[in-house]
Coordinates of C-alpha atoms in Angstrom, one line a residue:
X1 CA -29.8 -15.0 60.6
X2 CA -30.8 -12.5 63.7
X3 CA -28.6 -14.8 65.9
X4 CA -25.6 -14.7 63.6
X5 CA -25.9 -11.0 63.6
X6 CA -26.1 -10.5 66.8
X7 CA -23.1 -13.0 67.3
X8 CA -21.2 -10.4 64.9
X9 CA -21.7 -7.6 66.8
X10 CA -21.1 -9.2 70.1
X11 CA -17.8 -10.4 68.8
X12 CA -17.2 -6.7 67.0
X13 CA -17.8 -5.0 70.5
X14 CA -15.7 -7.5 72.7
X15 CA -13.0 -7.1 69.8
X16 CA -13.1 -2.7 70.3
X17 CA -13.0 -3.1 73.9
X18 CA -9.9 -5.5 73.8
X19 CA -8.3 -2.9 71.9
X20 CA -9.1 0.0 73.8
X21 CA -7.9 -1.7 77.0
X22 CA -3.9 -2.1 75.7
X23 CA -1.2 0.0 74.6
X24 CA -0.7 0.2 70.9
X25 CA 2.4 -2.0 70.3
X26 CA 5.1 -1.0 68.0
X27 CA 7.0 -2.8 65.0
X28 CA 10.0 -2.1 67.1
X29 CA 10.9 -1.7 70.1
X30 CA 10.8 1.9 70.9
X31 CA 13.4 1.8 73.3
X32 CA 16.2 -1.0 74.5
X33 CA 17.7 -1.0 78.1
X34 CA 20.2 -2.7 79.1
X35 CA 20.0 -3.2 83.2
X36 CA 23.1 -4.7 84.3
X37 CA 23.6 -5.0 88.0
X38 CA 26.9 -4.9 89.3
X39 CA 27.8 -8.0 91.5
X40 CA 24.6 -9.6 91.5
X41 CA 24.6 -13.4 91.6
X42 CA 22.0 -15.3 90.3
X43 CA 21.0 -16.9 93.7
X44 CA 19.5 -13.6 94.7
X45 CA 16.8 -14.0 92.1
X46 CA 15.3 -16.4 94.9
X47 CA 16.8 -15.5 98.0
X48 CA 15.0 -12.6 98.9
X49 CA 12.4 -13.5 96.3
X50 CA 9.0 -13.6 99.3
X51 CA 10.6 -10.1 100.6
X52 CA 10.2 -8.8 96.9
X53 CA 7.2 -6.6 95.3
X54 CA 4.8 -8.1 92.9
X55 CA 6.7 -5.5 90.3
X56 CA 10.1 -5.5 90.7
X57 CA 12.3 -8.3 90.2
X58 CA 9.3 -10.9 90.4
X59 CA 6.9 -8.9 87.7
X60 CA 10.4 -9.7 85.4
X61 CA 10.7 -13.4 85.9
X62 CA 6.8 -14.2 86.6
X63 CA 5.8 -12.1 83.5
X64 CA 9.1 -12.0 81.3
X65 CA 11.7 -15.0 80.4
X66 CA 14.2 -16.5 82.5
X67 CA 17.8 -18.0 81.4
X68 CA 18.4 -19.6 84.5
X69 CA 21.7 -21.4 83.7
X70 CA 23.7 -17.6 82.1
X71 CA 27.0 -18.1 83.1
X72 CA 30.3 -15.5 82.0
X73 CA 32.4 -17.7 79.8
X74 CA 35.9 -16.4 80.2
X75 CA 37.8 -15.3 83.2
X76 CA 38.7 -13.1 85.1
X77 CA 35.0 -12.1 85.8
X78 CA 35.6 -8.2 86.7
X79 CA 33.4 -5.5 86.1
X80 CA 34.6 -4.3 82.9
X81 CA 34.8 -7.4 80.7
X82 CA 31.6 -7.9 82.1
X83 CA 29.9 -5.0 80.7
X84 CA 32.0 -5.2 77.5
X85 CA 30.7 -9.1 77.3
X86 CA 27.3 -7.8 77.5
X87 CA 27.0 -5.7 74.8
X88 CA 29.4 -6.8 72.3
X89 CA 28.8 -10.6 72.5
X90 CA 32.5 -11.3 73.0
X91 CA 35.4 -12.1 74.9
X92 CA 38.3 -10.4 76.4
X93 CA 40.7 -12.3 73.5
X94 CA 38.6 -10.8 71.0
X95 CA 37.6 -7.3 72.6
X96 CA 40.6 -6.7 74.4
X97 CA 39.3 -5.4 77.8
X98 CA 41.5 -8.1 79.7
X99 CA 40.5 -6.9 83.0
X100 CA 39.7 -3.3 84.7
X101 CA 43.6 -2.8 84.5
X102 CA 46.7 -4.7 83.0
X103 CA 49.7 -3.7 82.1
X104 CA 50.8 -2.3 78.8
X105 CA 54.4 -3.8 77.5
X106 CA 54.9 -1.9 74.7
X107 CA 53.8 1.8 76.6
X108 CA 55.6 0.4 79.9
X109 CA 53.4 1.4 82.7
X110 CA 49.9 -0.1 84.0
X111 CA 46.7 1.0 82.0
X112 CA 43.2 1.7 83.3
X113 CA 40.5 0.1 81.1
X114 CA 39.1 3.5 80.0
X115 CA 41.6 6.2 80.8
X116 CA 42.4 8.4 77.5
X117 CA 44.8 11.1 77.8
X118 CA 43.7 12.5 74.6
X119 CA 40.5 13.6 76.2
X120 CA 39.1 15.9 79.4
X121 CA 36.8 16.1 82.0
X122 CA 33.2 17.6 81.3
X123 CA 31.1 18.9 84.0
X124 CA 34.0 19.1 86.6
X125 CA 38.0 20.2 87.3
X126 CA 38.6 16.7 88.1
X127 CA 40.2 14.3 86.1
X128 CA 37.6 11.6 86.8
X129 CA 36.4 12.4 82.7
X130 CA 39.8 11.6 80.7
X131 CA 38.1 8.4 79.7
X132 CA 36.9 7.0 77.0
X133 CA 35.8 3.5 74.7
X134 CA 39.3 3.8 72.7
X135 CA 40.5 0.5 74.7
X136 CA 37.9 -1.1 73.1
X137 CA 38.5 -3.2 70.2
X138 CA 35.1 -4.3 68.7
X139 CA 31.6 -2.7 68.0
X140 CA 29.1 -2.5 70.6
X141 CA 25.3 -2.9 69.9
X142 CA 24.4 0.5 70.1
X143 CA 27.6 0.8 67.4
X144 CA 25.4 -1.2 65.2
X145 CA 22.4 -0.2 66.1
X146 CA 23.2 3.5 65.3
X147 CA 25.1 2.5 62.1
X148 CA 21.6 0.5 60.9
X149 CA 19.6 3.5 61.2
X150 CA 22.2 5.9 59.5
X151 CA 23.2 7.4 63.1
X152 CA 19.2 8.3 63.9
X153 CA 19.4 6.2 66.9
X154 CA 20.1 7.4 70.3
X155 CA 22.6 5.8 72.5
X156 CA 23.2 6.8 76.0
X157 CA 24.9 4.7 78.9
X158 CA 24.8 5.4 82.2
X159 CA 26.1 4.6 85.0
X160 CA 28.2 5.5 88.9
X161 CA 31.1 3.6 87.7
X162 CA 33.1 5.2 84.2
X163 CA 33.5 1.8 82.7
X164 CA 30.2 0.7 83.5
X165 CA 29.2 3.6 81.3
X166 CA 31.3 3.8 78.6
X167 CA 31.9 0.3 77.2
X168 CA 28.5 -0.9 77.3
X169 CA 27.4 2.9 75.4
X170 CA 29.9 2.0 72.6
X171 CA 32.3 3.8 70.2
X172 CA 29.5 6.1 68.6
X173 CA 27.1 6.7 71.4
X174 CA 25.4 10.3 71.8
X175 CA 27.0 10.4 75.4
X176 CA 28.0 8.8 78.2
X177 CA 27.7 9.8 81.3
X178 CA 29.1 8.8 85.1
X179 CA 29.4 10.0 88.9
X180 CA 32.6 12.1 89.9
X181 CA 32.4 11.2 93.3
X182 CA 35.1 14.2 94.1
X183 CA 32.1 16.8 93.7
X184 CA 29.0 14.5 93.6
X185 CA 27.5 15.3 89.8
X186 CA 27.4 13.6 86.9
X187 CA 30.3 14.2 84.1
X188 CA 31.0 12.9 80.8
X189 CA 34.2 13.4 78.9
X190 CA 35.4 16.0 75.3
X191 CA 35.1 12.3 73.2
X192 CA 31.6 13.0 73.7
X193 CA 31.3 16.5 73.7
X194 CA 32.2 19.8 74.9
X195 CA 29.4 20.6 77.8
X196 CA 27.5 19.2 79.7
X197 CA 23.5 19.6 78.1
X198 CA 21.1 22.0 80.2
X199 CA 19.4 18.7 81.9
X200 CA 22.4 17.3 83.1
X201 CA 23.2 20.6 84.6
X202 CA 19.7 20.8 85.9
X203 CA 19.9 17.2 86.7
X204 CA 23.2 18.0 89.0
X205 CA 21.8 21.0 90.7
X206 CA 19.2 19.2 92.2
X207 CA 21.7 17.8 94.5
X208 CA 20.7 14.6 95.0
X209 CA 23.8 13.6 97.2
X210 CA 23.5 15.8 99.2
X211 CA 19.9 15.3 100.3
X212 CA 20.3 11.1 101.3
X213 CA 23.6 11.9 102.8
X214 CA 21.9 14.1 104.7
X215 CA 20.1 11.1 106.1
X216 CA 21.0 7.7 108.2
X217 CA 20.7 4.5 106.1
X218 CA 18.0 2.5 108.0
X219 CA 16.8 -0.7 107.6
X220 CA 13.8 -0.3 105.4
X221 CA 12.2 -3.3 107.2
X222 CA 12.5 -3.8 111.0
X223 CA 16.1 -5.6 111.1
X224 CA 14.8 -9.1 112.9
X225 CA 12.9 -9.5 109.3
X226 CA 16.1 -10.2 107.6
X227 CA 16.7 -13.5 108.7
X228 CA 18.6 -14.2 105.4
X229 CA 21.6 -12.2 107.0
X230 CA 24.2 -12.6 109.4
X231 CA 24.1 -10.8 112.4
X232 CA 24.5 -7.4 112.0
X233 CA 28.1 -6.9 113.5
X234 CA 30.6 -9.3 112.4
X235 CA 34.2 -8.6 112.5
X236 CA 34.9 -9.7 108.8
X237 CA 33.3 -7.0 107.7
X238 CA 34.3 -3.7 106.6
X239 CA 33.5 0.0 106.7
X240 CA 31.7 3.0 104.5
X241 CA 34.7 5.4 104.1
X242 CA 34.7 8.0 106.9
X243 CA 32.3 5.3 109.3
X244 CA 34.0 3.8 111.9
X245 CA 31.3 1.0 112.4
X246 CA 29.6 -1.7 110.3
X247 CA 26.3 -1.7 112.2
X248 CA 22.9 0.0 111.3
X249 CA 22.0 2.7 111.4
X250 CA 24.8 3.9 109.5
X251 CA 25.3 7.7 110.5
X252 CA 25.4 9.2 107.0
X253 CA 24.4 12.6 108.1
X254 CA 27.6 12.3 110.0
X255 CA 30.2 12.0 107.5
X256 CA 31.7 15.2 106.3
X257 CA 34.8 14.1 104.5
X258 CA 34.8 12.2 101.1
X259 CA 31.1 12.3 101.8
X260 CA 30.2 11.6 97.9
X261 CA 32.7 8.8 97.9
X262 CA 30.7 7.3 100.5
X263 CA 27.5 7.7 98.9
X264 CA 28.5 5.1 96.5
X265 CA 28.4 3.2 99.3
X266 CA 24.1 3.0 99.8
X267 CA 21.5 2.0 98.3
X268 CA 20.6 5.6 97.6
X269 CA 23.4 5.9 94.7
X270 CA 21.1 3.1 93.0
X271 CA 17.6 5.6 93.1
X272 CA 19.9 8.5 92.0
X273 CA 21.3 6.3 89.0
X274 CA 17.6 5.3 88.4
X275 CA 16.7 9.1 88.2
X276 CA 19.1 9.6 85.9
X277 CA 17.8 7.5 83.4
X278 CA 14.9 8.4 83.4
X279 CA 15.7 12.0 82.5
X280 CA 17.6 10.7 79.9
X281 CA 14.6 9.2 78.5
X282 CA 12.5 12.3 79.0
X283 CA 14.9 15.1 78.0
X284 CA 16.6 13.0 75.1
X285 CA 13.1 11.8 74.2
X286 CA 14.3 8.1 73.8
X287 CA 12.0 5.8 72.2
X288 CA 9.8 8.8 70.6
X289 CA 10.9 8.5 67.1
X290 CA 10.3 6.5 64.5
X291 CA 13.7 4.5 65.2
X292 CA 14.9 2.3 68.1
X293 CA 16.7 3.9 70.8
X294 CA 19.2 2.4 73.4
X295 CA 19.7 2.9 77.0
X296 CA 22.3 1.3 78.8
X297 CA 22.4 1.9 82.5
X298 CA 24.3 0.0 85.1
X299 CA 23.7 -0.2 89.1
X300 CA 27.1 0.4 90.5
X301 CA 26.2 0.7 94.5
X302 CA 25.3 -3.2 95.1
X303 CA 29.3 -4.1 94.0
X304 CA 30.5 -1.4 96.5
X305 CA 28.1 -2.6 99.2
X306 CA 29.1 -6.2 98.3
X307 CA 32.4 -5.8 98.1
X308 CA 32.2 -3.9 102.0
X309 CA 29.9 -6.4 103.8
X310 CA 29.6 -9.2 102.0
X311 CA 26.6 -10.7 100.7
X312 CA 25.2 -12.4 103.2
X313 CA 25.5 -9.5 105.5
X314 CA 22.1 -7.3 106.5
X315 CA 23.4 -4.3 104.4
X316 CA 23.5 -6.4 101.6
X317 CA 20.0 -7.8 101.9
X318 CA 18.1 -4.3 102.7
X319 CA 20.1 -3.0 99.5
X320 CA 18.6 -5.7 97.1
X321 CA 15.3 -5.1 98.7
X322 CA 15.6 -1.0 98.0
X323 CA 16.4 -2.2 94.6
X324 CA 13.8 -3.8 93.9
X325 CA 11.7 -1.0 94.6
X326 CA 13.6 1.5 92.1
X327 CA 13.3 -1.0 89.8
X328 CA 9.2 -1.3 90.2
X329 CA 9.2 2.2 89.8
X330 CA 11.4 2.2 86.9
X331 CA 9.1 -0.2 85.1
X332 CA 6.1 1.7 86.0
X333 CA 7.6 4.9 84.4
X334 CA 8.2 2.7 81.2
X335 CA 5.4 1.6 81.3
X336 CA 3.5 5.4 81.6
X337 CA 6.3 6.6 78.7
X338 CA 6.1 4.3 76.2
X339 CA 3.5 1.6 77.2
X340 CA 3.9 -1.7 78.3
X341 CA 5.3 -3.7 75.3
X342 CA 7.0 -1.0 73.2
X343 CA 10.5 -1.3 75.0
X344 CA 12.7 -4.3 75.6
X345 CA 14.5 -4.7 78.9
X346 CA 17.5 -7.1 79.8
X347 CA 19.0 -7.5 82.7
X348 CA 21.4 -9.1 84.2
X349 CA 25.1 -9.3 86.2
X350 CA 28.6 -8.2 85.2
X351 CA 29.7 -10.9 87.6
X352 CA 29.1 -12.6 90.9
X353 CA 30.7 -12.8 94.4
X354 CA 32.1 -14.7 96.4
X355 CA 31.0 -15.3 100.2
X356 CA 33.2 -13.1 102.4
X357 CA 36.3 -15.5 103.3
X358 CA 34.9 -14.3 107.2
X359 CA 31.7 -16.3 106.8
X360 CA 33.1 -19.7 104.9
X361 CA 35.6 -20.0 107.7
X362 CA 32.7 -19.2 110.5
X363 CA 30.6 -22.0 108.5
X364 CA 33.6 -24.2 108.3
X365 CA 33.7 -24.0 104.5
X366 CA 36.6 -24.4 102.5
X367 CA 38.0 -21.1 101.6
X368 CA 40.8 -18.2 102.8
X369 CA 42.5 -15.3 101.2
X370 CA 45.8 -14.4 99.8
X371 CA 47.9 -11.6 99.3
X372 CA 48.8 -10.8 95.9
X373 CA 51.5 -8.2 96.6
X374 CA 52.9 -10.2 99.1
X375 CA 52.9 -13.0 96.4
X376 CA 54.9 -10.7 94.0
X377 CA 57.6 -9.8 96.7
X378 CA 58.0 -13.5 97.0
X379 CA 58.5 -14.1 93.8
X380 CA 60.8 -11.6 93.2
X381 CA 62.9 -12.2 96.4
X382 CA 63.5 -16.0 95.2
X383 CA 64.2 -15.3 91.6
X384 CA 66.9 -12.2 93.1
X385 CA 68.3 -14.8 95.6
X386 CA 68.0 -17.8 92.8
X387 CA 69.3 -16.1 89.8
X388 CA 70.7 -12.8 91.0
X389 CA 68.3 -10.9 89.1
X390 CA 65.9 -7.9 90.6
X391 CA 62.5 -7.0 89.1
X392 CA 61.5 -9.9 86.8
X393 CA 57.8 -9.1 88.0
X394 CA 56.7 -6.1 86.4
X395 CA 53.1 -6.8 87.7
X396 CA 50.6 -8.9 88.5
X397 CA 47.1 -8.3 87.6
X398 CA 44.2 -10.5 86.9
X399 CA 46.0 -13.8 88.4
X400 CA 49.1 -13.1 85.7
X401 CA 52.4 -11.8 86.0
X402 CA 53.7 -10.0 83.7
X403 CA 57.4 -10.3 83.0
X404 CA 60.4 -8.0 82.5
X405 CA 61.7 -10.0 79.3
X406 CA 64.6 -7.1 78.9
X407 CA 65.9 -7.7 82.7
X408 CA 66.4 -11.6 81.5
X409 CA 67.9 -10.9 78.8
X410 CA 70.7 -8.3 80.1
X411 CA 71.0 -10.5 82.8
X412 CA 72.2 -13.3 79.9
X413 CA 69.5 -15.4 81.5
X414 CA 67.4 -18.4 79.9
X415 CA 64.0 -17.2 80.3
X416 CA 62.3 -20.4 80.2
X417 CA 64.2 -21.3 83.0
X418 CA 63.0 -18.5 85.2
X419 CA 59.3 -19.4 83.9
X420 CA 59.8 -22.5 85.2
X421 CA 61.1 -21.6 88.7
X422 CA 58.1 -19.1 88.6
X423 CA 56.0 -21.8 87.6
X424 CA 57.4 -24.1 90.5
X425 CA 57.0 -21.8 93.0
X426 CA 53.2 -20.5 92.3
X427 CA 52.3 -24.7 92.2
X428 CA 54.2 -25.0 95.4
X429 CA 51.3 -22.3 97.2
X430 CA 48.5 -24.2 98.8
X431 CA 46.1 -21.9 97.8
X432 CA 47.3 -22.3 94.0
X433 CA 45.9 -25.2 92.1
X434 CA 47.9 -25.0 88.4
X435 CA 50.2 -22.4 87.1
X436 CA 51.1 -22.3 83.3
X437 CA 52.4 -19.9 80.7
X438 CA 49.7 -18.0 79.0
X439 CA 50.7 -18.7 75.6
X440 CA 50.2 -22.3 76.3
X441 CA 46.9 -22.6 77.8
X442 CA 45.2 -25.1 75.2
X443 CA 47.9 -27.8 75.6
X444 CA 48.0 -27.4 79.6
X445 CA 46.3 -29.8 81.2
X446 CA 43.2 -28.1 82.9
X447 CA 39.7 -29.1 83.4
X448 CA 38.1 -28.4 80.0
X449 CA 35.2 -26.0 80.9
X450 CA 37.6 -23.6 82.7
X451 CA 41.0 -24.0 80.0
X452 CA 37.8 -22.6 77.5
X453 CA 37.3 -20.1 80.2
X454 CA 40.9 -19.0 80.9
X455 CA 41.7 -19.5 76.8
X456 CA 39.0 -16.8 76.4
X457 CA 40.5 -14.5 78.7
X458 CA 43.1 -14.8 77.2
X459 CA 44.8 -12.1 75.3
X460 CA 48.3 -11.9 73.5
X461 CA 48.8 -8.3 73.6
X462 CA 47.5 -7.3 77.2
X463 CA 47.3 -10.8 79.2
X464 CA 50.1 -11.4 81.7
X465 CA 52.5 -14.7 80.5
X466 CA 52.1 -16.9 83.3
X467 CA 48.5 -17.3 85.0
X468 CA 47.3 -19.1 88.0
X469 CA 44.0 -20.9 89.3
X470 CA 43.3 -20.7 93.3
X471 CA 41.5 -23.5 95.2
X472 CA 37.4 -22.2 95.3
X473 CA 37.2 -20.1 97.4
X474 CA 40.3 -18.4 98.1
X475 CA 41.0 -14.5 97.2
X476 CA 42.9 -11.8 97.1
X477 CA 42.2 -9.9 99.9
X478 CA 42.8 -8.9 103.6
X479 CA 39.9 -11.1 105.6
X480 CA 37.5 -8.3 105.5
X481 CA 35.0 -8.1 102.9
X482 CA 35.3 -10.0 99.9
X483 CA 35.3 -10.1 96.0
X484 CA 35.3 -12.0 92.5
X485 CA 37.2 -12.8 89.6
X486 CA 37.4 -16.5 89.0
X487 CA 35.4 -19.2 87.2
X488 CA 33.3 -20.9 89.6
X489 CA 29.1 -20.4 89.7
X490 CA 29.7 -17.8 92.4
X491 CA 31.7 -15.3 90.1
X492 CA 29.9 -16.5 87.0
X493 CA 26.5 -18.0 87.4
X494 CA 24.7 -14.7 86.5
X495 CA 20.6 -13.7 86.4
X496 CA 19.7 -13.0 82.7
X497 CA 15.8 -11.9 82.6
X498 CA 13.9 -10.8 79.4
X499 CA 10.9 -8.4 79.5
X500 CA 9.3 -6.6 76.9
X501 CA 8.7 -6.3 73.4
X502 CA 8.1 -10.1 71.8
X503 CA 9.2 -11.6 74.9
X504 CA 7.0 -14.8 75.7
X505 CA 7.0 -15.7 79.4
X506 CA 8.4 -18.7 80.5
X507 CA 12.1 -19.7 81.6
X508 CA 14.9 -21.7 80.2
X509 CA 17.4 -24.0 82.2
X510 CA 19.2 -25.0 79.4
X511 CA 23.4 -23.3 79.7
X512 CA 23.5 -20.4 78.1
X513 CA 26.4 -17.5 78.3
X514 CA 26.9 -13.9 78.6
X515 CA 27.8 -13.8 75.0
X516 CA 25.0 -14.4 73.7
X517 CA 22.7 -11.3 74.9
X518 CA 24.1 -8.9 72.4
X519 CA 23.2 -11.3 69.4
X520 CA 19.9 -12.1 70.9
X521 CA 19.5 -8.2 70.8
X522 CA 20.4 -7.2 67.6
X523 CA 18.5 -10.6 66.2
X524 CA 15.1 -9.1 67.8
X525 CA 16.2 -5.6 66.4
X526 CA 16.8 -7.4 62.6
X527 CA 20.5 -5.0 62.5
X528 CA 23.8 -7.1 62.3
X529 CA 25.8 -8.4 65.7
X530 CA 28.6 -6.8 67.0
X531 CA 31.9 -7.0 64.9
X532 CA 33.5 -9.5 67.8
X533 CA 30.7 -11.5 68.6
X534 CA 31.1 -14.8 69.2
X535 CA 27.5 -15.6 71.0
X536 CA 24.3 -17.3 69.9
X537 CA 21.0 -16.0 69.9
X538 CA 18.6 -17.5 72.4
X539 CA 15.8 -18.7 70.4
X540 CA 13.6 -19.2 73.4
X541 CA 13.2 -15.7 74.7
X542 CA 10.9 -15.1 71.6
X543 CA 10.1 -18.3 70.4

């Protein structure tokens, strides 16, 4: 009887301490964030995975869960579809952001994915803030999120890039809020509201800028330790505005013109974007109520850098390594704020990138660029010397052309036949694989996995009515630097990392898609999916 007693307590006392060692965790997540990193490919999980911290990337996939087939499942794969995919769970046929531009038949003139007349700049004279989600066809998760708790939530996005703000923040958010790089501050836009809140202001007056470009980017390691790089001056590569090299260090402290256009440029732009967020979190007091809140912030610098030097240059590498220590730091804040457990973190890629053309050819890999307004010209010079008709390419965006059906028509042309001839002539380009007309995609005879891609893409009002696939490998560009846009694993094989609140570690290699985040979201919330959503929830991440 003693014994059993004394077993009791024991087992009482062990049972106390337990307790007292762990954060209380809620019934809900206190807080969501969505971290989506521009232009990360999933291969960088691992690449630089021994030069990582035990708390930044590697605390996510050695304590959270791992999709490790996510792939985007429509094309093109460009930064705003992506971040539109993300959080509404559906494609551009459905949501209607085609691309980051296209062109608008019935207005008559090319469209930016966010611009909004009807709306102004807040927080500076620019016009970097007439922008908006109006483009935007379909609810968001925030939208439903802030519509399940009668508008109690709070919904912020954040982010360098406008899009990367504003789609993923949704039609209802509390604000929005993006770098005008024309005076180096945050701004937001009248949809939101009329001024800028006191900690943005305070946040912008701490000219943040202004101190790193007031600073050379150095190598934060000595530069023979990134032996997953190139060497560090290769001609395929191209510059920071106002820089007239592509080596380290890279004079910062030099640069007087466009200087905040250039800080895009660093890995610095990533810490300030960091920063940010968390004073959202502190001065919005996100995940303090009795509701869930969400934060959606996206890293913009590692596309610019990409883009610039390619990823297997050395700028790339010391930029993911930078990251990864914002984002230990980021989780450690969390973790302070809220405790470890009471918020839910996803993150993941808007799209990949492709190997600069540069370094396939220097490997001997199969791959090259194109120009696409050279292409048009072309085109337009054979159908003028063919048919006798000028301008029957309005535009070509997104690999599609878009064509002036009222020129064929004066012209008392057939238009099929000129479709045909346009068709003819993109198939004849040895960098062009199949050309067909938009509106039939599902009886063209395409590989099946990327007609599903190119059908989701595809959109009757905004989508171009003749696309074209390019051989892998080949882009649209000059030779230096490089970019994305197409279906294959290098554009969209994307990281997709759980961590958090009912997340049980562990990792998944089983095909999964960008789609189904937001339903996997709003399933672990218990609030209804996105209006557009065509996704699955991922059973594993909380199974």
């Amino acid at each position: 009887m003693v014994k059993s007693i004394c077993m009791s307590i024991w087992v009482l006392c062990i049972s106390i301490s337990s307790f007292g060692q762990k954060s209380k965790v809620s019934s809900h997540p206190k807080l969501v964030i969505g971290l989506v990193i521009d232009q990360m490919r999933w291969d960088y999980l691992y690449r630089y995975y021994d030069l990582y911290s035990a708390n930044g990337f590697r605390r996510l996939i050695e304590k959270g869960f791992s999709c490790e087939n996510a792939f985007i499942p429509y094309v093109p794969t460009y930064t705003a579809p992506g971040h539109t995919c993300v959080y509404t769970g559906s494609v551009p046929a459905i949501h209607g952001i085609v691309g980051n531009n296209w062109y608008d038949a019935e207005a008559g003139k090319d469209v930016y994915c966010a611009s909004d007349p009807a709306v102004n700049t807040v927080g500076s004279n620019s016009g970097e803030g007439a922008m908006s989600p109006r483009n935007l066809w379909v609810t968001t998760i925030g939208d439903e999120l802030r519509y399940s708790t009668n508008y109690s939530s709070k919904v912020i996005g954040i982010a360098l890039k406008d899009r990367s703000a504003i789609f993923p923040a949704g039609h209802s958010a509390n604000a929005a809020y993006w770098f005008d790089g024309s005076v180096g501050k945050w701004i937001s836009s009248t949809y939101y509201q009329n001024k800028l809140p006191a900690w943005v202001v305070k946040e912008n007056e701490k000219l943040l800028p202004d101190a790193a470009m007031s600073k050379d980017w150095n190598t934060l390691l000595p530069i023979e330790k990134y032996t997953q790089s190139t060497a560090d001056d290769k001609i395929y590569e191209s510059e920071i505005p106002g820089e007239k090299t592509v080596t380290f260090p890279h004079r910062l402290s030099q640069l007087t013109n466009s200087r905040y256009e250039a800080f895009k440029y660093t890995p610095f732009a990533n810490t300030y974007t960091f920063d940010m967020a968390k004073e959202a979190i502190d001065n919005e007091k996100m995940g303090m109520g009795d509701v869930t809140d969400l934060l959606a912030v996206s890293i913009s610098s590692t596309d610019y850098v990409g883009h610039t030097f390619g990823p297997n240059s050395i700028e790339a590498e010391d930029t993911w390594l930078r990251l990864d220590a914002d984002i230990a730091g980021f989780l450690q804040y969390l973790d302070t704020k809220l405790g470890e457990g009471n918020y839910l973190l996803f993150l993941t890629a808007d799209h990949g990138v492709s190997a600069a053309p540069g370094f396939m050819n220097e490997h001997k890999l199969p791959g090259g660029t194109y120009s696409s307004g050279t292409l048009a010209a072309e085109l337009n010079k054979m159908l003028d010397s063919t048919f006798n008709i000028k301008n029957v390419l309005i535009s070509l965006e997104n690999n599609q052309l878009y064509i002036n059906k009222n020129v064929i028509k004066n012209a008392g042309r057939n238009a099929s036949e000129i479709q045909n001839a346009i068709i003819d002539f993109l198939k004849g380009k040895p960098y062009i694989t199949d050309a067909f007309l938009t509106e039939n995609i599902a009886a063209t005879s395409i590989q099946a996995t990327i007609k599903e891609r190119v059908l989701n893409g595809y959109n009757p009002k905004r989508s171009g009515q003749i696309a074209f696939l390019t051989r892998p490998g080949y882009l649209d560009g000059s030779g230096k630097g490089t970019t994305h846009g197409m279906w294959n694993p290098y554009d969209a094989h994307i990281p997709l990392l759980w961590f958090g609140y009912q997340v049980k570690q562990g990792k998944t290699n089983r095909e999964v898609y960008m789609s189904d985040i937001a339903p996997t979201v709003t399933g672990i919330l218990g609030i209804q999916m996105p209006s557009g959503c065509i996704g699955k929830v991922i059973e594993e991440v909380t199974r």
